[in-house]
Coordinates of C-alpha atoms and ligand atoms in Angstrom, one line a residue:
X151 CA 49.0 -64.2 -18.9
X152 CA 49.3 -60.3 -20.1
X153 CA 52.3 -58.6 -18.7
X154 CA 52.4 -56.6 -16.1
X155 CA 52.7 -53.0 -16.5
X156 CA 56.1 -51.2 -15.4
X157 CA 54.6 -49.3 -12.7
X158 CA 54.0 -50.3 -9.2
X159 CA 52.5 -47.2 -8.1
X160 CA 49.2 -45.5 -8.8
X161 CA 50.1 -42.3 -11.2
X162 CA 48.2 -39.3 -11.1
X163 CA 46.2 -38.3 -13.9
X164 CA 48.3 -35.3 -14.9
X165 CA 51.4 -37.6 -14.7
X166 CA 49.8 -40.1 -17.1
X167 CA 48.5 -37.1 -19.9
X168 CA 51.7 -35.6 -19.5
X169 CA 53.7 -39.2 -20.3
X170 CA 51.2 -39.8 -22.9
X171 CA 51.7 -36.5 -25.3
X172 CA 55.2 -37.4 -24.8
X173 CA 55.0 -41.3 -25.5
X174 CA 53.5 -39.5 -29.3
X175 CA 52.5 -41.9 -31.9
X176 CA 54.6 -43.9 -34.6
X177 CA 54.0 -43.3 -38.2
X178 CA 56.6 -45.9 -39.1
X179 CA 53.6 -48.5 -40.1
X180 CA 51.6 -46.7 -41.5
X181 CA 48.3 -48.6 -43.4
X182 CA 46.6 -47.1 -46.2
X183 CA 42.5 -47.5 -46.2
X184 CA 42.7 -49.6 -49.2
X185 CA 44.6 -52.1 -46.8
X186 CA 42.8 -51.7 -44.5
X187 CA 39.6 -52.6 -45.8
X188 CA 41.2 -56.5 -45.3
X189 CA 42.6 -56.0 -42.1
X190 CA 40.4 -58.9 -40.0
X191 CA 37.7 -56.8 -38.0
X192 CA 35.9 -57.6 -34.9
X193 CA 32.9 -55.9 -34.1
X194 CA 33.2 -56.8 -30.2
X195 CA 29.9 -54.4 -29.3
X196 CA 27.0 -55.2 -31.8
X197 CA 23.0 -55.4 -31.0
X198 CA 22.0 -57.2 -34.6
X199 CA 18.9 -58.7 -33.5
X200 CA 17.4 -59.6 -36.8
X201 CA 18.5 -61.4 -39.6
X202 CA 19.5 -59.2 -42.9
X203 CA 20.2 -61.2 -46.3
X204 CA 22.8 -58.2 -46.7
X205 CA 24.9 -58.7 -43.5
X206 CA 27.3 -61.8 -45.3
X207 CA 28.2 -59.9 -48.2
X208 CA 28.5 -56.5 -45.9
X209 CA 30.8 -58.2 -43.4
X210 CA 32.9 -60.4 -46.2
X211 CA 33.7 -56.4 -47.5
X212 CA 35.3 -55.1 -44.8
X213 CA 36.7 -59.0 -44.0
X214 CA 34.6 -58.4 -40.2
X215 CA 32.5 -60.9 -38.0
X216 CA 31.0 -59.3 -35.2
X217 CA 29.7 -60.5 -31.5
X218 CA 26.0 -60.1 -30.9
X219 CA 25.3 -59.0 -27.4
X220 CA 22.1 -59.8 -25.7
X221 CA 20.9 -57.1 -22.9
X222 CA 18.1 -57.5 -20.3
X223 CA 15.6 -54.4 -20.8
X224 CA 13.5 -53.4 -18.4
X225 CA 9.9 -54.6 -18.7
X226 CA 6.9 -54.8 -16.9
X227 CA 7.7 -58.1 -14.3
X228 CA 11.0 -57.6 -14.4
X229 CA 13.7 -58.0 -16.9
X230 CA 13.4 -58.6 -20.9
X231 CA 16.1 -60.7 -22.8
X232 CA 16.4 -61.3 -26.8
X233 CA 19.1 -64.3 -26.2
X234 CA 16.8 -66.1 -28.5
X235 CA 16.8 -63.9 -31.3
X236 CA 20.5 -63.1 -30.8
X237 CA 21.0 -67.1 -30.7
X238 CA 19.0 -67.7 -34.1
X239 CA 20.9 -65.2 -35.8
X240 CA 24.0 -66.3 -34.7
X241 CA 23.1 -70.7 -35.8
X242 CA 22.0 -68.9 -39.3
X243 CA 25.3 -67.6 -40.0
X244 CA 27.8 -69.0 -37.6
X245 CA 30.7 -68.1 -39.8
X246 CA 29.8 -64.3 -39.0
X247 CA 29.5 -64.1 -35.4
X248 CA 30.0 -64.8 -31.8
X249 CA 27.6 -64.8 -29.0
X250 CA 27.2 -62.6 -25.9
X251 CA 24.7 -63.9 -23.2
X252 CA 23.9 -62.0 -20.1
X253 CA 22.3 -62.0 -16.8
X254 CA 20.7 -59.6 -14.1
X255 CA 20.1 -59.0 -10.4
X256 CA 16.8 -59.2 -10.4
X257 CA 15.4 -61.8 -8.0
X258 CA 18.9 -62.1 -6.3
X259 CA 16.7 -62.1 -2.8
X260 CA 15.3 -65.7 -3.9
X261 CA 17.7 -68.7 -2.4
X262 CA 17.0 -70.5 -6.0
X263 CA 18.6 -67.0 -8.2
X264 CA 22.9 -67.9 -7.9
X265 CA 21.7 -71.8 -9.2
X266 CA 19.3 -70.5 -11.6
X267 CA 21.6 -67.9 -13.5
X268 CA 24.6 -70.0 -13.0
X269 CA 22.6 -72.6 -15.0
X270 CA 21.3 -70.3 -17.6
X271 CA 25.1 -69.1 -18.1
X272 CA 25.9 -73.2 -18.8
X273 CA 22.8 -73.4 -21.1
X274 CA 23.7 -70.3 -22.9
X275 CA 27.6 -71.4 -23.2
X276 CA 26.6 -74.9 -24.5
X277 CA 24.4 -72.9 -27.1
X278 CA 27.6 -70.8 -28.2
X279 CA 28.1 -68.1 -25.8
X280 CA 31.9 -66.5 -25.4
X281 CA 31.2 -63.7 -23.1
X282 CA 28.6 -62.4 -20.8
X283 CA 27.5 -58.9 -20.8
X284 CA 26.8 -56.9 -17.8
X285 CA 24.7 -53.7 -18.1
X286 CA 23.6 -51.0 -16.2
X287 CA 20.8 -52.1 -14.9
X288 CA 23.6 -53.1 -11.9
X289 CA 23.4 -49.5 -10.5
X290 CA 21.0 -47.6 -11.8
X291 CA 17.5 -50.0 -12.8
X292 CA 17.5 -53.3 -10.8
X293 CA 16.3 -52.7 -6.9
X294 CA 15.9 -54.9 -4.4
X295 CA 12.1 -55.6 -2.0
X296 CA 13.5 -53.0 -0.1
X297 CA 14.1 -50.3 -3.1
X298 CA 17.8 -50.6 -2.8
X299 CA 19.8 -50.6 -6.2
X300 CA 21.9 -53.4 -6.3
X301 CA 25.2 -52.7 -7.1
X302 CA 27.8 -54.9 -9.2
X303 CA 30.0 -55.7 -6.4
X304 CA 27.1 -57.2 -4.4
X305 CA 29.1 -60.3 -2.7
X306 CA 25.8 -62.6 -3.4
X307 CA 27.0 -62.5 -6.9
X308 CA 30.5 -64.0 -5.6
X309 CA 29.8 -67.5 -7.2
X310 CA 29.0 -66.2 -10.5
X311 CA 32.1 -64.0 -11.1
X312 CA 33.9 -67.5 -9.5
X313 CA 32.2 -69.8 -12.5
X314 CA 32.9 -66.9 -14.8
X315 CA 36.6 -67.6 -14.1
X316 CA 36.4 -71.3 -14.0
X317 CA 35.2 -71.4 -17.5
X318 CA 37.2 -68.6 -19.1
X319 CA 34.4 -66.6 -20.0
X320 CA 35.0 -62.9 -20.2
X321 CA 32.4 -60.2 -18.8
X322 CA 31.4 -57.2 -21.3
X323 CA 30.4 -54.6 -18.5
X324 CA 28.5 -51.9 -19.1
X325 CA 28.4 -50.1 -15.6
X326 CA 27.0 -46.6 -15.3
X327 CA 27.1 -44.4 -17.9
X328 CA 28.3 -41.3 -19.1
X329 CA 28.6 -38.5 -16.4
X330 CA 26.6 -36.3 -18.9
X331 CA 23.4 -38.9 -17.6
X332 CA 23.9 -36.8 -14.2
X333 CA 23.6 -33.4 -15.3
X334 CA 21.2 -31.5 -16.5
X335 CA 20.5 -31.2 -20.6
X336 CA 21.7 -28.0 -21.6
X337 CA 24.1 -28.6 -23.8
X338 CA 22.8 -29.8 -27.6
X339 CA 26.4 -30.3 -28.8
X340 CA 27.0 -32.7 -25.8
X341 CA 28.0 -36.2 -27.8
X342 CA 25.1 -37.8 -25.1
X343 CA 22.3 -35.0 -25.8
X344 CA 19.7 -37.3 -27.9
X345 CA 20.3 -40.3 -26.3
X346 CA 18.9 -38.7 -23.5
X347 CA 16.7 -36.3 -24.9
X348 CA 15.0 -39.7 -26.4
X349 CA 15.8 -41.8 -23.5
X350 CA 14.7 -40.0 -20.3
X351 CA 14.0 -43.1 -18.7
X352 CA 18.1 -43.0 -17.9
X353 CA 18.5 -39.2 -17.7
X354 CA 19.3 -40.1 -14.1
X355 CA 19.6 -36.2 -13.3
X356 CA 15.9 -36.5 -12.7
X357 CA 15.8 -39.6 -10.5
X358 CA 17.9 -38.2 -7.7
X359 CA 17.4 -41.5 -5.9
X360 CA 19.7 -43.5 -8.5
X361 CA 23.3 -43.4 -7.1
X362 CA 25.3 -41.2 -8.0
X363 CA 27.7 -41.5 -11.1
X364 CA 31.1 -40.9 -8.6
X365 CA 29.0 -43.7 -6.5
X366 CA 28.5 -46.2 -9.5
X367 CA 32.4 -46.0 -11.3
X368 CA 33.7 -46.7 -7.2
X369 CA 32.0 -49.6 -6.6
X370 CA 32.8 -50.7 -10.2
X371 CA 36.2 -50.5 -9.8
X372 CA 35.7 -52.2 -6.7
X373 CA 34.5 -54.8 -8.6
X374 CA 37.2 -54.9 -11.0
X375 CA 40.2 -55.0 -8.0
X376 CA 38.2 -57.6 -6.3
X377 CA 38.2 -60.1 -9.1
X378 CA 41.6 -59.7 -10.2
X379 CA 41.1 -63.1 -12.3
X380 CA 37.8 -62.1 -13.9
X381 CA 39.0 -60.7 -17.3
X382 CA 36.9 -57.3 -18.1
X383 CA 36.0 -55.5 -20.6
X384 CA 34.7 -52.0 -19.5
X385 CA 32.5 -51.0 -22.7
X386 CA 32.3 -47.5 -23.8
X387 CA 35.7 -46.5 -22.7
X388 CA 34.3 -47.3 -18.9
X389 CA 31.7 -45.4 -18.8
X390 CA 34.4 -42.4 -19.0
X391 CA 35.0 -42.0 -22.5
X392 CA 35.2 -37.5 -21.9
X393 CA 38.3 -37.7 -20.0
X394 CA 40.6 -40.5 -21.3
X395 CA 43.2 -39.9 -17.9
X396 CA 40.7 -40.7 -15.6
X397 CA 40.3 -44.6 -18.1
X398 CA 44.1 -44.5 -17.6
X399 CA 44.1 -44.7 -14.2
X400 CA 41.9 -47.7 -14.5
X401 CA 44.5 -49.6 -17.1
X402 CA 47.4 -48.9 -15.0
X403 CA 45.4 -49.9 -11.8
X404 CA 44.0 -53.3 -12.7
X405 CA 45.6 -55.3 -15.4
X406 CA 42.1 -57.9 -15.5
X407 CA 40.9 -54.8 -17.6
X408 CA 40.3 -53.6 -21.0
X409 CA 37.8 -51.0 -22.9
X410 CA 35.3 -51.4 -25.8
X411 CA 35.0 -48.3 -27.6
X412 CA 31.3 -48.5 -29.1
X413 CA 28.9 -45.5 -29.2
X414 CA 31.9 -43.2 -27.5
X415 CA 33.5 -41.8 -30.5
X416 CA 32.1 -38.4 -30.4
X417 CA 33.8 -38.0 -26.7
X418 CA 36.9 -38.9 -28.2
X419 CA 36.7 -36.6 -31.0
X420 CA 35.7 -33.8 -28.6
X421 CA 39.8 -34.7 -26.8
X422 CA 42.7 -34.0 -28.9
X423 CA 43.7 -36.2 -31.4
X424 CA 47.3 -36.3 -30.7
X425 CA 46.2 -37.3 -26.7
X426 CA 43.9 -39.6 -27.9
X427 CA 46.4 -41.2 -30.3
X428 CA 48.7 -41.1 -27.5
X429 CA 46.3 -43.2 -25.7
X430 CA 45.9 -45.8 -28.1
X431 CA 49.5 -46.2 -28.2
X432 CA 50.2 -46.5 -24.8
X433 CA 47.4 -49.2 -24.6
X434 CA 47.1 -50.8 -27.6
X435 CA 47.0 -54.1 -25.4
X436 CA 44.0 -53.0 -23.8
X437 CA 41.3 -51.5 -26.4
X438 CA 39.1 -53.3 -28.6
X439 CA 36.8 -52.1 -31.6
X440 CA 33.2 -51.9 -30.8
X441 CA 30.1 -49.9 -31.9
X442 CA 26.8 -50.5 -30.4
X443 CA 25.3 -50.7 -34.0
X444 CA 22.5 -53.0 -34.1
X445 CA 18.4 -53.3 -35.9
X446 CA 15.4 -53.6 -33.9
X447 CA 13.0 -54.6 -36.7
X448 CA 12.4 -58.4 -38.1
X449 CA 13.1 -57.4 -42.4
X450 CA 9.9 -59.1 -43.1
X451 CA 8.5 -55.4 -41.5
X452 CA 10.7 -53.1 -43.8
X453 CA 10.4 -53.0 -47.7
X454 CA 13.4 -53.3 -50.1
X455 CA 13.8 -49.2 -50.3
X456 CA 14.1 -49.6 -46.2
X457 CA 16.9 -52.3 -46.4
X458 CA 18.8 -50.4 -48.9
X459 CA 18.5 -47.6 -46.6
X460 CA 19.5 -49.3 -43.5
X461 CA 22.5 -51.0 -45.2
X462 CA 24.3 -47.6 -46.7
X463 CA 24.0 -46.1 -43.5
X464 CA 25.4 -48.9 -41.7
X465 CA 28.3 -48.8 -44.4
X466 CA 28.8 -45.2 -43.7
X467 CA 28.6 -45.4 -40.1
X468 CA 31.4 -48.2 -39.8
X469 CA 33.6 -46.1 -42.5
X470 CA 33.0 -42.8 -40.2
X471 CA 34.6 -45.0 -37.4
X472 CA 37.1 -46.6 -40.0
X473 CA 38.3 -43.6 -41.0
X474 CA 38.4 -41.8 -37.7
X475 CA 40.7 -44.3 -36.8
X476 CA 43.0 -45.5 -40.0
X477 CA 43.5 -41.8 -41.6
X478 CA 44.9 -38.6 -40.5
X479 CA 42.1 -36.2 -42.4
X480 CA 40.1 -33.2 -40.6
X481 CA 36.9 -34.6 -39.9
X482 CA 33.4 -34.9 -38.9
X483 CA 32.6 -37.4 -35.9
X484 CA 29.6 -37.1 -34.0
X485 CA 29.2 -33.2 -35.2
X486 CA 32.7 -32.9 -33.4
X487 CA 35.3 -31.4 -35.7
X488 CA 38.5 -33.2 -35.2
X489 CA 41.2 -34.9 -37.1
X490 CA 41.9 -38.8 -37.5
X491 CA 44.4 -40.7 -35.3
X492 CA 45.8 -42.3 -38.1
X493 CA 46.8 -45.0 -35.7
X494 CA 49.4 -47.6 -36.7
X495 CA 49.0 -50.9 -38.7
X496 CA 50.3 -52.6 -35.7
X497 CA 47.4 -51.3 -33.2
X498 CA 45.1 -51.1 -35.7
X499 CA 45.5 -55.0 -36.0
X500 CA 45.3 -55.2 -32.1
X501 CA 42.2 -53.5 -31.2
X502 CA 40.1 -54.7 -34.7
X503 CA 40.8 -58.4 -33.6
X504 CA 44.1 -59.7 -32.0
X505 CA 43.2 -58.1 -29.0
X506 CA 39.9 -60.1 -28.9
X507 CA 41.8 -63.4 -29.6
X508 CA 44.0 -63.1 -27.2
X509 CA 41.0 -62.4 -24.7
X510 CA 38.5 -65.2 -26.1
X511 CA 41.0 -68.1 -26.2
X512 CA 42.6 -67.4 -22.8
Ligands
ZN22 ZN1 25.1 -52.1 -26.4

């Protein structure tokens, strides 16, 4: 079991920034990038639907494996998986990755929906799976006959969360989303601007009747008190990456809970560095190394100048992340000028992959 944190009372947010600039962050171990480039990486947070012939040798570079999570897309009758596709991938190469299945709420009014997902969970388990992702759709796609959103702490889903816990399997949750997805678009700098710009399917500013944001993270949390057994995984920084005292609250409050930090590093760089250092410090326990990156197309569709293409920016993506985190440079993340955290080889090694072990083989 993880330790339980010193405090027995609920800080305030101000209390928490203030311990953290104070907490500061130790140089003493210090890991150049040459090192780190063989520090064992997980990829917690990856969508790599198709197979690439480069992937082995581009993993066995930066020594990294990665988990390939399945999400249910909205289609026409209902939900859309790629569990398939993700499962293919992962029996080609084995050696490289993990599997992440997942489930929705759709249907939860028929008597037969807690058998039938609990039994796609066991058939996707005995094919490989290690976690199960939960995404917004909980919230903010999925309704009920009735044109109720069902929420993630709906008590029909009880038994699941109780065979979850039974069989060790960790939930990757993606509830909500940024509180950007509730305002309008006016800001082009906003780390969140494209994706919505290109997604206005989930600019929920213009679907007043989605619940609100504040709506969504309560209930979430909820969730997360409610099944204090349940180990959690809140991906991108739950779903509150801009203001890393509000995720605090969160760590100190319910010790079933982690963060994935995928697709939320232009948030961070938009906090200081020294905080956000601070942060990762304080919590190095509790944060694990994702990114969101993933392909869409089968490679038989893209030509050898398109592979090449995808694979260096792939390569410079992940160092944009590497370097953000292992060096103490002025940089560019996300657009956002800010300057790397130059975080410990000590947390470094947590949140790339100890952290994940200790999670997985609980
Ligand atoms: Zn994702």
């Amino acid at each position: 079991m993880r330790s339980k944190l010193p405090f027995n009372y609920i800080p305030k947010p101000v209390g928490i920034l203030f311990f953290l600039i104070f907490l500061g962050c130790n140089q003493s171990d210090f890991i150049s990038y040459k090192t780190f480039e063989q520090l064992p990486k997980i990829d917690i947070h990856s969508h790599y639907k198709y197979s690439r012939a480069y992937l082995p040798e581009f993993f066995n570079k930066w020594n990294m494996k990665t988990v390939l999570v399945d999400v249910a897309l909205k289609g026409e009758d209902g939900p859309v998986r790629n569990f398939n596709n993700y499962l293919e991938h992962y029996k080609e190469f084995p050696d490289y990755f993990f599997l992440c299945t997942t489930f929705t709420a759709f249907g939860i009014e028929n008597p037969d929906y807690i058998e039938n997902t609990i039994a796609q969970l066991k058939k996707d388990i005995s094919n490989g799976a290690t976690m199960v992702k939960v995404w917004k759709n909980f919230g903010m796609v999925t309704q009920d006959s009735a044109g109720k959103y069902l929420m993630i702490n709906d008590a029909r889903l009880n038994p699941i969360w109780d065979f979850l816990v039974e069989n060790k399997i960790p939930v990757l949750a993606h509830i909500g989303d940024p509180e950007q997805a509730w305002r309008p678009l006016d800001d082009p700098n906003n780390p969140h601007y494209n994706y919505y710009k290109n997604n206005p399917e989930y600019h929920a500013y213009n679907f007043p009747e989605v619940p609100s944001y504040e709506e969504i993270i309560e209930v979430r949390d909820e969730w997360v008190q409610n099944n204090p057994n349940l180990e959690i995984i809140a991906a991108h920084i739950a779903s509150m990456a801009n203001d890393l005292s509000k995720v605090a609250v969160r760590l100190e409050n319910y010790p079933n809970l982690s963060v994935e930090l995928g697709a939320r590093f232009g948030d961070l760089a938009m906090q200081d560095s020294k905080k956000v250092s601070a942060f990762f410090e304080r919590y190095q326990d509790r944060i694990l190394f994702g990114t969101d990156y993933g392909n869409a197309a089968p490679s038989s569709r893209l030509s050898q100048e398109d592979l090449k293409e995808e694979l260096d920016r792939l390569d410079e993506d992940y160092q944009r992340l590497f370097k953000y985190l292992v060096k103490s440079d002025s940089m560019l993340v996300r657009n956002q000028k800010t300057r790397g955290l130059a975080l410990s080889k000590t947390i470094l090694a947590k949140i790339f992959s100890e952290n994940f072990f200790s999670i997985i083989e609980k």
